[in-house]
């Protein structure tokens, strides 16, 4: 019996990886693009010293740093979607669910990040704290457009980042991962069943509050304009929804907890997480 179980698991893993190998290769390519785009120098648009939109001070400490943002909206959800099926899903079905969940969330994070970083470099919009980063030379005209050459600050990472305002990367990452995670929670718990009550939907959508908090904090830290945050939210939400639907049915589907698979389904359907309707 043990030998049969091992061979069965091996066959399932092999089938999953073979059928989704193209997706993993695409993720690897996007990861390289993401990493490369992070180091590119953005378009440095001309600006005016009397523009009130770029006269804000640079916050010394952010509400949510880049590292903390990744931990909150990507690492923690990744652990949840990876480990929860081990506890709640039958052995015959958990590998397919874990693979689809991890693949979906990782692709959401990487593809969204690559696209947003490329847009930042191309658009080159000044951040609200640009002048604080730039420190213009005394006597620089305030009533006409000038270039980055008037800055006394060296062309460091900080100054380059001053031209990467649109769209907000924190916001896009937060909404892409949190939208995917919320849809995953809804789908796995059948939260939208008519008899599910209010607790499941409320808990399933609650991670979006974190995305909104991070988005708002970017304006409080003078890192982004309101339009940057709104655009980041739209881009992130779009990727989160689209990539969830690539790997899972709609959350109002009777079998929303079963991932789309290109390998043969088991004879019996798996059970949803927390499948009781009275919660």
Short mmCIF file of C-alpha atoms in Angstrom, two decimals:
data_model
loop_
_atom_site.label_atom_id
_atom_site.label_comp_id
_atom_site.label_asym_id
_atom_site.label_seq_id
_atom_site.Cartn_x
_atom_site.Cartn_y
_atom_site.Cartn_z
CA UNK A 1 0.00 0.00 0.00
CA UNK A 2 2.78 2.43 0.94
CA UNK A 3 4.48 1.83 -2.40
CA UNK A 4 1.22 2.62 -4.22
CA UNK A 5 0.77 5.85 -2.29
CA UNK A 6 4.28 7.03 -3.11
CA UNK A 7 3.90 6.28 -6.79
CA UNK A 8 0.52 8.00 -6.85
CA UNK A 9 1.91 11.14 -5.25
CA UNK A 10 4.88 11.12 -7.59
CA UNK A 11 2.61 10.81 -10.60
CA UNK A 12 0.41 13.68 -9.44
CA UNK A 13 3.38 15.98 -8.81
CA UNK A 14 4.91 15.10 -12.17
CA UNK A 15 1.62 15.75 -13.95
CA UNK A 16 1.10 19.09 -12.23
CA UNK A 17 4.58 20.33 -12.99
CA UNK A 18 4.49 19.16 -16.59
CA UNK A 19 1.14 20.77 -17.32
CA UNK A 20 2.11 24.09 -15.67
CA UNK A 21 5.77 24.12 -16.64
CA UNK A 22 5.16 26.97 -19.07
CA UNK A 23 3.66 29.06 -16.28
CA UNK A 24 6.66 28.53 -14.03
CA UNK A 25 9.05 29.45 -16.85
CA UNK A 26 7.05 32.62 -17.51
CA UNK A 27 7.22 33.47 -13.80
CA UNK A 28 10.99 33.04 -13.89
CA UNK A 29 11.27 35.39 -16.87
CA UNK A 30 9.05 37.97 -15.17
CA UNK A 31 11.15 37.67 -12.01
CA UNK A 32 14.26 38.56 -14.01
CA UNK A 33 12.45 41.49 -15.62
CA UNK A 34 11.25 42.61 -12.17
CA UNK A 35 14.78 42.49 -10.78
CA UNK A 36 16.25 44.26 -13.82
CA UNK A 37 13.63 47.02 -13.88
CA UNK A 38 14.26 47.79 -10.20
CA UNK A 39 17.73 49.04 -11.08
CA UNK A 40 16.85 51.05 -14.19
CA UNK A 41 17.14 54.84 -14.15
CA UNK A 42 13.70 56.34 -14.79
CA UNK A 43 12.79 59.08 -17.22
CA UNK A 44 13.64 62.30 -15.37
CA UNK A 45 10.97 64.76 -16.36
CA UNK A 46 11.39 68.51 -16.06
CA UNK A 47 9.81 70.15 -13.03
CA UNK A 48 9.21 73.56 -11.45
CA UNK A 49 10.38 74.60 -8.02
CA UNK A 50 7.11 76.45 -7.39
CA UNK A 51 5.03 73.31 -7.97
CA UNK A 52 3.32 72.64 -4.61
CA UNK A 53 2.77 68.99 -5.54
CA UNK A 54 6.48 68.18 -5.17
CA UNK A 55 7.34 70.40 -2.19
CA UNK A 56 6.55 67.91 0.58
CA UNK A 57 9.27 66.76 2.99
CA UNK A 58 10.65 63.26 2.65
CA UNK A 59 9.44 61.07 5.50
CA UNK A 60 12.35 59.67 7.49
CA UNK A 61 10.38 56.57 8.44
CA UNK A 62 7.65 54.95 6.33
CA UNK A 63 4.51 53.53 7.88
CA UNK A 64 5.05 50.33 5.86
CA UNK A 65 8.50 49.69 4.44
CA UNK A 66 9.05 47.69 1.26
CA UNK A 67 10.27 44.70 3.24
CA UNK A 68 7.34 44.78 5.66
CA UNK A 69 4.90 45.16 2.77
CA UNK A 70 6.23 42.00 1.12
CA UNK A 71 6.01 40.06 4.38
CA UNK A 72 2.45 41.19 5.12
CA UNK A 73 0.85 40.84 1.70
CA UNK A 74 2.90 38.06 0.11
CA UNK A 75 4.92 35.90 2.51
CA UNK A 76 2.19 35.42 5.13
CA UNK A 77 -0.59 34.68 2.57
CA UNK A 78 1.81 32.33 0.77
CA UNK A 79 2.33 30.36 3.99
CA UNK A 80 -1.41 30.23 4.58
CA UNK A 81 -2.33 28.95 1.11
CA UNK A 82 0.52 26.44 1.32
CA UNK A 83 -0.10 25.04 4.80
CA UNK A 84 -3.88 25.28 5.23
CA UNK A 85 -4.65 22.48 2.71
CA UNK A 86 -2.30 20.18 4.64
CA UNK A 87 -4.62 20.43 7.65
CA UNK A 88 -8.06 20.69 6.08
CA UNK A 89 -7.87 18.89 2.72
CA UNK A 90 -7.73 15.15 2.08
CA UNK A 91 -4.39 13.66 1.10
CA UNK A 92 -5.57 12.75 -2.40
CA UNK A 93 -6.44 16.33 -3.27
CA UNK A 94 -4.11 18.59 -1.34
CA UNK A 95 -1.18 18.57 -3.80
CA UNK A 96 -3.24 19.98 -6.65
CA UNK A 97 -4.72 22.67 -4.41
CA UNK A 98 -1.36 23.67 -2.94
CA UNK A 99 0.24 23.82 -6.38
CA UNK A 100 -2.53 25.95 -7.89
CA UNK A 101 -2.63 28.25 -4.87
CA UNK A 102 1.12 28.82 -4.72
CA UNK A 103 1.42 29.19 -8.48
CA UNK A 104 -1.41 31.70 -8.57
CA UNK A 105 -0.13 33.88 -5.73
CA UNK A 106 3.49 33.83 -6.89
CA UNK A 107 2.52 34.70 -10.46
CA UNK A 108 0.34 37.54 -9.16
CA UNK A 109 3.19 39.01 -7.12
CA UNK A 110 5.85 38.68 -9.81
CA UNK A 111 3.86 39.72 -12.89
CA UNK A 112 2.31 42.71 -11.13
CA UNK A 113 5.72 43.79 -9.84
CA UNK A 114 7.37 43.55 -13.25
CA UNK A 115 4.65 45.55 -15.01
CA UNK A 116 4.51 48.25 -12.33
CA UNK A 117 8.29 48.71 -12.25
CA UNK A 118 8.42 49.09 -16.03
CA UNK A 119 5.63 51.69 -15.91
CA UNK A 120 7.47 53.61 -13.19
CA UNK A 121 10.60 53.81 -15.35
CA UNK A 122 8.71 54.85 -18.47
CA UNK A 123 6.45 57.44 -16.84
CA UNK A 124 9.06 59.09 -14.61
CA UNK A 125 6.59 61.16 -12.63
CA UNK A 126 8.15 63.16 -9.75
CA UNK A 127 7.20 62.12 -6.24
CA UNK A 128 5.64 64.59 -3.79
CA UNK A 129 8.99 64.77 -1.93
CA UNK A 130 11.15 65.30 -5.03
CA UNK A 131 12.50 68.74 -4.06
CA UNK A 132 13.59 67.44 -0.67
CA UNK A 133 15.50 64.67 -2.44
CA UNK A 134 16.86 67.05 -5.08
CA UNK A 135 17.93 70.04 -2.93
CA UNK A 136 18.01 72.56 -5.80
CA UNK A 137 20.97 74.92 -6.04
CA UNK A 138 20.47 78.46 -4.70
CA UNK A 139 19.33 80.89 -7.36
CA UNK A 140 17.51 78.25 -9.42
CA UNK A 141 14.54 79.91 -11.19
CA UNK A 142 11.26 79.02 -9.51
CA UNK A 143 8.91 80.09 -12.29
CA UNK A 144 10.17 77.90 -15.12
CA UNK A 145 10.77 74.23 -15.82
CA UNK A 146 14.21 72.92 -14.91
CA UNK A 147 15.99 69.60 -15.21
CA UNK A 148 17.55 67.33 -12.63
CA UNK A 149 20.85 69.12 -13.29
CA UNK A 150 19.83 71.85 -10.80
CA UNK A 151 19.93 69.31 -7.97
CA UNK A 152 22.84 69.54 -5.56
CA UNK A 153 22.15 66.02 -4.32
CA UNK A 154 24.19 63.34 -6.02
CA UNK A 155 22.48 61.03 -8.50
CA UNK A 156 21.95 58.31 -5.98
CA UNK A 157 19.21 55.71 -5.54
CA UNK A 158 17.20 58.22 -3.51
CA UNK A 159 17.16 60.81 -6.28
CA UNK A 160 16.31 58.25 -8.94
CA UNK A 161 13.46 56.99 -6.79
CA UNK A 162 12.17 60.55 -6.74
CA UNK A 163 11.03 60.05 -10.34
CA UNK A 164 9.20 56.76 -9.75
CA UNK A 165 5.90 58.01 -8.39
CA UNK A 166 3.42 56.49 -10.85
CA UNK A 167 2.00 53.97 -10.22
CA UNK A 168 2.40 53.16 -6.53
CA UNK A 169 4.28 49.88 -6.21
CA UNK A 170 3.27 49.29 -2.59
CA UNK A 171 -0.37 49.78 -3.50
CA UNK A 172 -0.25 47.60 -6.61
CA UNK A 173 1.49 44.78 -4.75
CA UNK A 174 -0.90 45.03 -1.81
CA UNK A 175 -4.04 44.94 -3.92
CA UNK A 176 -2.82 42.24 -6.29
CA UNK A 177 -1.89 39.84 -3.49
CA UNK A 178 -4.79 40.74 -1.19
CA UNK A 179 -7.41 40.48 -3.95
CA UNK A 180 -6.05 37.05 -4.87
CA UNK A 181 -5.95 36.02 -1.21
CA UNK A 182 -9.49 37.27 -0.52
CA UNK A 183 -10.85 35.42 -3.54
CA UNK A 184 -8.96 32.30 -2.45
CA UNK A 185 -10.46 32.48 1.04
CA UNK A 186 -13.95 33.00 -0.37
CA UNK A 187 -13.57 30.14 -2.81
CA UNK A 188 -12.11 27.68 -0.34
CA UNK A 189 -14.70 28.35 2.38
CA UNK A 190 -17.72 28.69 0.03
CA UNK A 191 -18.33 32.03 1.73
CA UNK A 192 -20.89 33.18 -0.84
CA UNK A 193 -23.27 30.27 -0.37
CA UNK A 194 -26.75 31.64 0.45
CA UNK A 195 -26.72 29.91 3.85
CA UNK A 196 -23.17 30.79 4.80
CA UNK A 197 -24.08 33.73 7.03
CA UNK A 198 -22.00 36.90 7.36
CA UNK A 199 -18.94 35.68 9.23
CA UNK A 200 -17.29 33.86 6.33
CA UNK A 201 -17.63 36.69 3.77
CA UNK A 202 -16.57 39.29 6.33
CA UNK A 203 -13.46 37.38 7.32
CA UNK A 204 -12.68 36.42 3.72
CA UNK A 205 -12.73 40.03 2.50
CA UNK A 206 -11.07 41.53 5.58
CA UNK A 207 -7.50 41.32 4.14
CA UNK A 208 -8.50 44.10 1.74
CA UNK A 209 -8.42 46.47 4.72
CA UNK A 210 -4.67 45.92 4.89
CA UNK A 211 -4.33 46.83 1.22
CA UNK A 212 -6.28 50.05 1.77
CA UNK A 213 -4.19 50.92 4.82
CA UNK A 214 -0.94 50.47 2.91
CA UNK A 215 -2.28 52.52 0.00
CA UNK A 216 -3.33 55.40 2.26
CA UNK A 217 -0.02 55.29 4.11
CA UNK A 218 1.85 56.01 0.88
CA UNK A 219 0.18 59.42 0.64
CA UNK A 220 0.79 60.07 4.35
CA UNK A 221 4.50 59.32 3.83
CA UNK A 222 4.59 61.78 0.89
CA UNK A 223 5.78 58.99 -1.37
CA UNK A 224 2.88 59.14 -3.83
CA UNK A 225 0.16 61.36 -5.20
CA UNK A 226 -3.45 60.25 -4.89
CA UNK A 227 -3.57 59.36 -8.60
CA UNK A 228 -0.54 57.10 -8.19
CA UNK A 229 -2.28 55.18 -5.43
CA UNK A 230 -5.54 54.89 -7.36
CA UNK A 231 -3.74 53.62 -10.47
CA UNK A 232 -1.73 51.15 -8.41
CA UNK A 233 -4.91 49.85 -6.82
CA UNK A 234 -6.58 49.35 -10.19
CA UNK A 235 -3.56 47.58 -11.70
CA UNK A 236 -3.06 45.37 -8.67
CA UNK A 237 -6.73 44.42 -8.36
CA UNK A 238 -6.86 43.55 -12.05
CA UNK A 239 -3.89 41.21 -11.82
CA UNK A 240 -5.15 39.67 -8.58
CA UNK A 241 -8.56 38.87 -10.07
CA UNK A 242 -7.27 37.73 -13.49
CA UNK A 243 -4.65 35.37 -12.11
CA UNK A 244 -7.00 33.92 -9.52
CA UNK A 245 -9.49 33.12 -12.28
CA UNK A 246 -6.74 31.48 -14.29
CA UNK A 247 -6.32 28.84 -11.63
CA UNK A 248 -9.70 28.73 -9.87
CA UNK A 249 -13.41 28.95 -10.76
CA UNK A 250 -15.50 31.99 -9.84
CA UNK A 251 -16.10 32.34 -6.10
CA UNK A 252 -19.86 31.91 -6.58
CA UNK A 253 -19.33 28.56 -8.29
CA UNK A 254 -20.64 25.49 -6.40
CA UNK A 255 -17.13 24.02 -6.68
CA UNK A 256 -15.11 27.19 -6.22
CA UNK A 257 -12.66 25.32 -3.99
CA UNK A 258 -11.49 22.98 -6.78
CA UNK A 259 -8.65 24.46 -8.88
CA UNK A 260 -8.56 24.33 -12.66
CA UNK A 261 -6.27 21.45 -13.48
CA UNK A 262 -5.01 20.04 -16.74
CA UNK A 263 -4.38 16.68 -15.09
CA UNK A 264 -7.07 14.07 -14.58
CA UNK A 265 -9.38 14.75 -11.62
CA UNK A 266 -9.81 12.22 -8.85
CA UNK A 267 -12.97 10.16 -8.85
CA UNK A 268 -14.37 12.06 -5.87
CA UNK A 269 -14.35 15.81 -5.38
CA UNK A 270 -12.41 17.25 -2.44
CA UNK A 271 -14.16 18.94 0.45
CA UNK A 272 -14.05 22.73 0.89
CA UNK A 273 -12.28 24.32 3.84
CA UNK A 274 -14.68 24.96 6.72
CA UNK A 275 -17.53 23.65 4.63
CA UNK A 276 -20.30 24.15 7.18
CA UNK A 277 -23.01 26.56 6.07
CA UNK A 278 -23.85 27.85 9.54
CA UNK A 279 -20.70 29.92 10.01
#
